[in-house]
Amino acid sequence: EDWDDESDEDDDDDDSDDDDDSNTDDASDDDDEALELTLDECGRAACALNPRLTYDARARRMFLTLGARATIHGARERLIEECATAHTAKNAKKAGEYSSGRTFWVGADATPRCALEALALATFRAATRRAMTASDEENEDGTLSVSAAAAAAAYDASRSGAEWWTQVIGDGDEIGWHWDKDYALEGSEVNLHPHLGTVTYLCDYGAPTIIVDRATEVHYEGEGGDLAVRGAVSTCAVSWPKFGKQITFDGKLLHGAPMELATRLTPGVSSNGKRVTFLVNIWLNYKPITAAPLTDDELRGMKMRDVDEATSWTTDNPEDFVHVEASPKTSEQFEFTFQYAKCKRTLALTLPSTFRDGVWCAESGDDCALVEACHVGELR
């Protein structure tokens, strides 16, 4: 969702260009060692598990279920505080931009050292479980069935894992439109995206996450504005915040969290005034160049160390988004602008009028909508 791609010291509008400079320096420290990439036909890091992943937007509405014991001990509040500790990004900037900061890494074969690392690994396993098993089932001894084991033969756990970070912003702030990718590769003219993106909400109010079916090409043309990203939008998934809910989506798609569709605080209902999200990108057979595990100092700042308890809070019951029709009589056009590859981009979407201010949530009792049509909108 809220991928952070520029250095904290630079406020230039072209975020990806800032990241290119810093990450190129990091890469050069490795004795100019060439990075070898093997991509599949869809431009993802190649892995035999890729065809088994579910790329459609899905929701685990109760990914985090804090039981009575956890509630008594204030786990919800402590988890939010932990996310604030891990949050290294600046406050949200003006509309159309997204904030800066670093991301963390926990390998698929690593042992989690704190609650947030445990939740990142739980997210990785939930997102890849189907791909890891032959028919959505494991053998009684926990091993993979023969067909799944064969598919996983080219899967390298030592080079796979969860890139994670947190966002703690005001519930009146937004996250600008962006693509999650390894921005360190832009200097090599490569767009490489995570296999899957995920958002876990630790709040009930604020801007929804919106995902549209616009992806980049593998070849990054930064000097020319990367014009291949332009084109029609036929699918738009919208997810409003709900504490404990987690969404999963194709990691190569454009997404953001604009305030125009944000849910408003119900009169008389208290809120901590923050939009808190826990973000995890799923990578197979590739680790982003600048993502790194928590340092010893950072780990000491993490107060929640009960890994087993944190893992026990997670469930795995994915559901499809609710299909919503955007008829001409009941829809309106929303326009969003943002900077990408040194160029101003405009995303125009035709969505139900009730999406504004999250009215649809209150009327339908749902919080995940999928709008599909021949022409939902356009990225210009």
XYZ file of C-alpha atoms in Angstrom:
380
model
C 0.000 0.000 0.000
C 2.106 2.841 1.335
C 5.502 2.042 -0.195
C 8.115 4.573 0.893
C 10.649 5.391 -1.771
C 12.590 8.552 -0.990
C 15.186 9.609 1.529
C 13.978 11.446 4.638
C 16.098 14.452 3.805
C 14.634 15.180 0.372
C 11.171 16.548 -0.330
C 11.418 16.553 -4.112
C 8.139 15.722 -5.836
C 9.709 12.895 -7.854
C 10.031 10.364 -5.060
C 11.290 7.518 -7.209
C 14.206 9.597 -8.497
C 15.367 10.277 -4.927
C 15.318 6.581 -4.146
C 17.209 5.771 -7.303
C 20.140 7.937 -6.172
C 20.398 6.512 -2.651
C 19.857 2.902 -3.617
C 22.319 3.048 -6.472
C 24.974 4.081 -3.969
C 24.059 1.142 -1.744
C 24.275 -1.250 -4.637
C 27.691 0.072 -5.653
C 29.085 -0.862 -2.246
C 28.862 -4.512 -3.251
C 31.947 -4.214 -5.467
C 29.753 -3.471 -8.478
C 28.583 -7.058 -8.406
C 26.028 -7.609 -11.152
C 22.543 -8.560 -10.032
C 21.104 -11.440 -12.011
C 17.328 -11.463 -12.387
C 15.206 -14.232 -13.828
C 11.670 -13.100 -14.596
C 8.564 -15.009 -15.599
C 6.298 -14.099 -18.507
C 4.423 -11.609 -16.288
C 7.586 -9.763 -15.245
C 7.713 -11.178 -11.725
C 10.765 -12.746 -10.118
C 10.637 -16.284 -11.450
C 9.439 -19.028 -9.115
C 7.664 -22.307 -9.782
C 5.024 -21.235 -7.265
C 3.997 -18.123 -9.212
C 1.135 -19.760 -11.176
C -0.340 -21.075 -7.921
C -0.616 -17.709 -6.191
C -3.990 -15.945 -5.998
C -3.531 -12.478 -7.488
C -7.162 -11.329 -7.333
C -7.986 -8.955 -4.482
C -9.061 -10.956 -1.420
C -9.934 -10.015 2.128
C -9.342 -11.800 5.420
C -11.869 -9.851 7.433
C -10.696 -11.274 10.730
C -6.980 -11.814 10.074
C -6.296 -10.435 13.540
C -8.618 -11.793 16.213
C -7.578 -10.561 19.623
C -9.150 -12.896 22.178
C -10.462 -12.036 25.619
C -7.071 -12.524 27.273
C -5.358 -10.258 24.748
C -8.089 -7.641 25.141
C -7.757 -7.657 28.914
C -4.017 -7.077 28.607
C -4.507 -4.182 26.159
C -3.066 -5.981 23.141
C -4.875 -3.719 20.675
C -3.398 -0.559 22.174
C 0.044 -2.133 22.553
C 0.024 -3.301 18.949
C -0.799 0.199 17.730
C 2.007 1.603 19.888
C 4.376 -0.999 18.434
C 3.465 0.092 14.920
C 4.164 3.694 15.905
C 7.607 2.633 17.140
C 8.345 0.881 13.845
C 6.993 3.744 11.784
C 9.930 5.652 10.372
C 8.126 7.667 7.728
C 7.459 11.381 7.963
C 3.942 12.705 8.392
C 1.802 12.566 5.271
C 2.699 15.294 2.816
C 0.448 17.279 0.538
C -2.138 15.463 -1.568
C -0.758 13.413 -4.421
C 2.447 12.413 -2.663
C 3.325 9.530 -0.417
C 5.602 9.527 2.580
C 9.192 8.468 2.968
C 10.972 5.925 5.118
C 12.603 2.508 5.095
C 11.239 -1.004 4.953
C 12.183 -4.070 6.960
C 12.749 -7.680 5.958
C 12.087 -11.050 7.546
C 13.099 -14.096 5.536
C 10.739 -16.981 4.882
C 13.145 -19.290 6.736
C 13.828 -16.861 9.603
C 12.749 -17.149 13.222
C 10.686 -14.087 14.219
C 12.120 -12.053 17.101
C 9.148 -9.837 17.920
C 5.411 -9.607 17.365
C 5.611 -7.535 14.166
C 8.075 -9.954 12.561
C 5.761 -12.800 13.578
C 2.796 -11.062 11.965
C 4.829 -10.409 8.809
C 5.701 -14.099 8.551
C 2.116 -15.108 9.298
C 1.059 -12.846 6.434
C 3.652 -14.432 4.119
C 2.465 -17.931 4.983
C -1.211 -17.081 4.627
C -0.603 -15.500 1.215
C 1.472 -18.425 -0.079
C -0.236 -21.359 1.655
C -2.312 -22.326 -1.353
C 0.728 -22.211 -3.609
C 2.673 -24.364 -1.178
C 0.086 -27.147 -1.124
C -1.235 -29.356 -3.884
C -4.967 -29.055 -3.244
C -5.239 -26.499 -0.470
C -4.414 -29.265 2.025
C -1.297 -30.346 3.871
C -0.377 -33.911 4.724
C -1.077 -34.984 8.291
C 2.633 -34.798 9.093
C 2.771 -31.187 7.836
C 4.826 -32.016 4.738
C 3.903 -30.983 1.224
C 2.216 -33.464 -1.077
C 4.249 -34.762 -4.018
C 2.867 -32.365 -6.632
C 3.287 -29.341 -4.399
C 6.778 -30.412 -3.397
C 7.678 -30.599 -7.065
C 6.266 -27.138 -7.676
C 8.233 -25.773 -4.736
C 11.510 -27.293 -5.895
C 12.604 -24.018 -7.467
C 11.347 -21.988 -4.530
C 14.266 -20.694 -2.453
C 13.176 -19.804 1.079
C 16.536 -18.160 1.758
C 15.805 -15.570 -0.956
C 12.078 -15.232 -0.227
C 10.226 -13.475 2.523
C 8.211 -10.531 3.767
C 9.126 -6.895 3.232
C 7.219 -5.030 5.931
C 6.691 -1.577 7.400
C 4.016 0.412 9.198
C 2.137 3.626 8.559
C 0.731 5.751 11.363
C -0.857 8.904 9.983
C -3.796 11.103 10.898
C -7.195 9.665 9.973
C -7.637 12.831 7.903
C -4.461 12.179 5.873
C -4.060 10.119 2.743
C -1.530 7.958 0.929
C -0.637 9.075 -2.605
C -0.909 6.832 -5.652
C 2.109 4.629 -6.289
C 3.494 1.265 -7.318
C 5.322 -0.941 -4.846
C 8.611 -2.066 -6.361
C 12.337 -2.314 -5.733
C 13.145 1.301 -6.534
C 16.868 0.529 -6.366
C 16.495 -1.149 -9.765
C 15.193 1.954 -11.537
C 18.798 2.979 -12.182
C 19.119 -0.250 -14.154
C 15.901 0.617 -16.015
C 13.985 -2.262 -14.421
C 10.547 -2.302 -12.819
C 10.355 -5.244 -10.412
C 7.318 -5.547 -8.180
C 6.481 -7.837 -5.264
C 4.428 -10.899 -6.091
C 1.677 -9.793 -3.714
C 0.894 -6.734 -1.649
C -1.023 -6.784 1.630
C -2.550 -4.244 4.002
C -3.632 -5.053 7.569
C -5.762 -2.376 9.214
C -5.351 -1.462 12.868
C -8.030 1.226 12.690
C -11.680 1.663 11.750
C -11.632 5.048 10.055
C -9.758 6.935 7.378
C -9.023 6.681 3.671
C -9.696 3.363 1.907
C -7.080 1.464 -0.055
C -7.892 1.559 -3.778
C -6.226 -0.796 -6.273
C -6.610 -0.406 -10.048
C -5.440 -2.696 -12.830
C -2.644 -0.512 -14.160
C 0.790 -2.108 -14.077
C 4.193 -1.017 -15.337
C 6.229 -2.671 -18.048
C 9.431 -4.446 -17.020
C 11.542 -1.831 -18.783
C 11.574 1.417 -16.816
C 11.858 4.543 -18.980
C 12.435 7.128 -16.294
C 13.785 9.808 -18.599
C 10.754 9.471 -20.866
C 8.150 9.413 -18.105
C 7.611 5.627 -18.215
C 4.680 6.244 -20.545
C 3.676 2.571 -20.731
C 1.823 2.937 -17.422
C -0.924 4.959 -19.129
C -4.114 3.319 -20.282
C -7.624 2.171 -19.484
C -8.766 0.898 -16.086
C -11.306 -1.934 -16.054
C -11.046 -3.120 -12.447
C -11.049 -1.093 -9.238
C -10.953 -2.689 -5.774
C -11.803 -0.529 -2.747
C -11.150 -1.519 0.872
C -12.200 0.692 3.773
C -10.342 0.348 7.098
C -11.652 -2.190 9.613
C -9.578 -3.243 12.599
C -8.109 -6.713 12.087
C -8.936 -6.957 8.383
C -6.218 -7.836 5.896
C -6.394 -7.488 2.118
C -4.140 -9.169 -0.439
C -3.719 -8.039 -4.044
C -1.464 -8.287 -7.090
C 1.776 -6.554 -6.079
C 2.384 -4.958 -9.472
C -0.775 -2.827 -9.516
C -1.204 0.903 -8.904
C -2.799 1.763 -5.564
C -3.327 4.567 -3.066
C -5.593 5.786 -0.260
C -7.389 9.038 -1.195
C -9.410 11.052 1.305
C -12.356 11.636 -1.051
C -13.651 8.153 -0.228
C -12.669 8.094 3.448
C -15.146 6.987 6.081
C -16.121 9.710 8.503
C -16.164 9.363 12.250
C -19.622 8.543 13.567
C -20.836 11.229 16.002
C -20.350 10.077 19.566
C -17.804 7.387 18.622
C -14.286 7.877 19.953
C -11.176 7.412 17.813
C -7.464 7.725 18.466
C -7.325 9.970 15.400
C -4.851 7.740 13.579
C -4.960 5.630 10.438
C -2.702 2.720 11.383
C -1.734 0.044 8.860
C 0.706 -2.853 8.838
C 2.063 -3.406 5.323
C 3.670 -6.585 4.001
C 4.907 -7.271 0.472
C 5.387 -10.912 -0.525
C 8.555 -11.688 -2.483
C 9.543 -15.100 -3.873
C 13.120 -15.836 -4.897
C 14.092 -12.178 -4.543
C 14.843 -9.740 -1.723
C 14.566 -5.975 -2.359
C 18.021 -4.432 -2.247
C 17.428 -1.914 0.539
C 14.994 -3.881 2.732
C 16.804 -5.140 5.846
C 15.958 -6.861 9.133
C 15.451 -4.790 12.240
C 18.796 -3.730 13.643
C 19.685 -4.698 17.207
C 18.878 -1.162 18.352
C 15.538 -1.186 16.547
C 14.709 -4.595 17.954
C 15.370 -3.353 21.471
C 12.716 -0.719 20.839
C 10.106 -3.394 20.159
C 8.174 -4.080 23.375
C 6.007 -6.951 22.136
C 8.234 -10.042 22.118
C 5.694 -12.849 22.608
C 5.897 -14.358 19.130
C 3.569 -17.277 19.887
C 0.858 -14.994 21.210
C 1.056 -12.730 18.167
C 0.865 -15.705 15.806
C -2.168 -17.043 17.685
C -4.092 -13.887 16.808
C -4.049 -14.664 13.070
C -6.632 -16.587 11.063
C -6.883 -17.549 7.398
C -10.366 -17.224 5.914
C -10.039 -15.303 2.622
C -13.144 -13.918 0.929
C -13.787 -12.245 -2.403
C -14.600 -8.557 -2.621
C -18.280 -7.692 -3.164
C -19.047 -6.842 -6.795
C -20.647 -3.409 -7.158
C -22.136 -1.967 -10.332
C -21.184 1.564 -11.344
C -24.228 2.590 -13.408
C -24.174 5.975 -15.157
C -27.170 7.263 -13.147
C -25.669 6.526 -9.745
C -21.976 7.190 -10.404
C -19.625 10.135 -10.527
C -16.099 10.683 -11.774
C -13.259 11.039 -9.310
C -9.933 12.479 -10.454
C -6.648 12.016 -8.622
C -3.246 13.461 -9.543
C 0.200 12.266 -8.545
C 3.843 12.401 -9.613
C 5.589 9.435 -11.203
C 8.821 9.288 -13.245
C 9.128 13.102 -13.229
C 5.675 13.470 -14.790
C 2.271 14.468 -13.495
C -0.253 11.671 -13.814
C -4.049 11.855 -13.595
C -6.177 8.872 -12.634
C -9.860 9.257 -13.526
C -12.303 6.701 -12.072
C -16.076 6.404 -12.488
C -17.390 4.978 -9.220
C -20.707 4.835 -7.361
C -21.519 8.184 -5.778
C -22.076 6.408 -2.456
C -18.363 5.609 -2.318
C -17.738 9.238 -1.439
C -17.198 9.656 2.305
C -17.653 5.895 2.707
C -21.450 6.138 2.571
C -21.599 2.767 0.789
C -20.066 1.088 3.849
C -22.804 2.340 6.146
C -25.581 1.488 3.687
C -24.330 -1.972 2.689
C -22.704 -3.053 5.931
C -19.673 -4.141 3.887
C -16.187 -2.687 3.508
C -14.675 -4.360 0.412
C -16.013 -3.434 -3.044
C -14.934 -4.489 -6.533
C -16.018 -2.450 -9.552
C -15.481 -4.097 -12.942
C -16.529 -2.752 -16.333
C -15.188 -2.274 -19.822
C -14.185 1.228 -18.840
C -14.010 2.113 -15.140
C -11.511 4.848 -15.811
C -8.175 5.848 -17.280
C -4.650 6.695 -16.215
C -3.328 9.604 -18.211
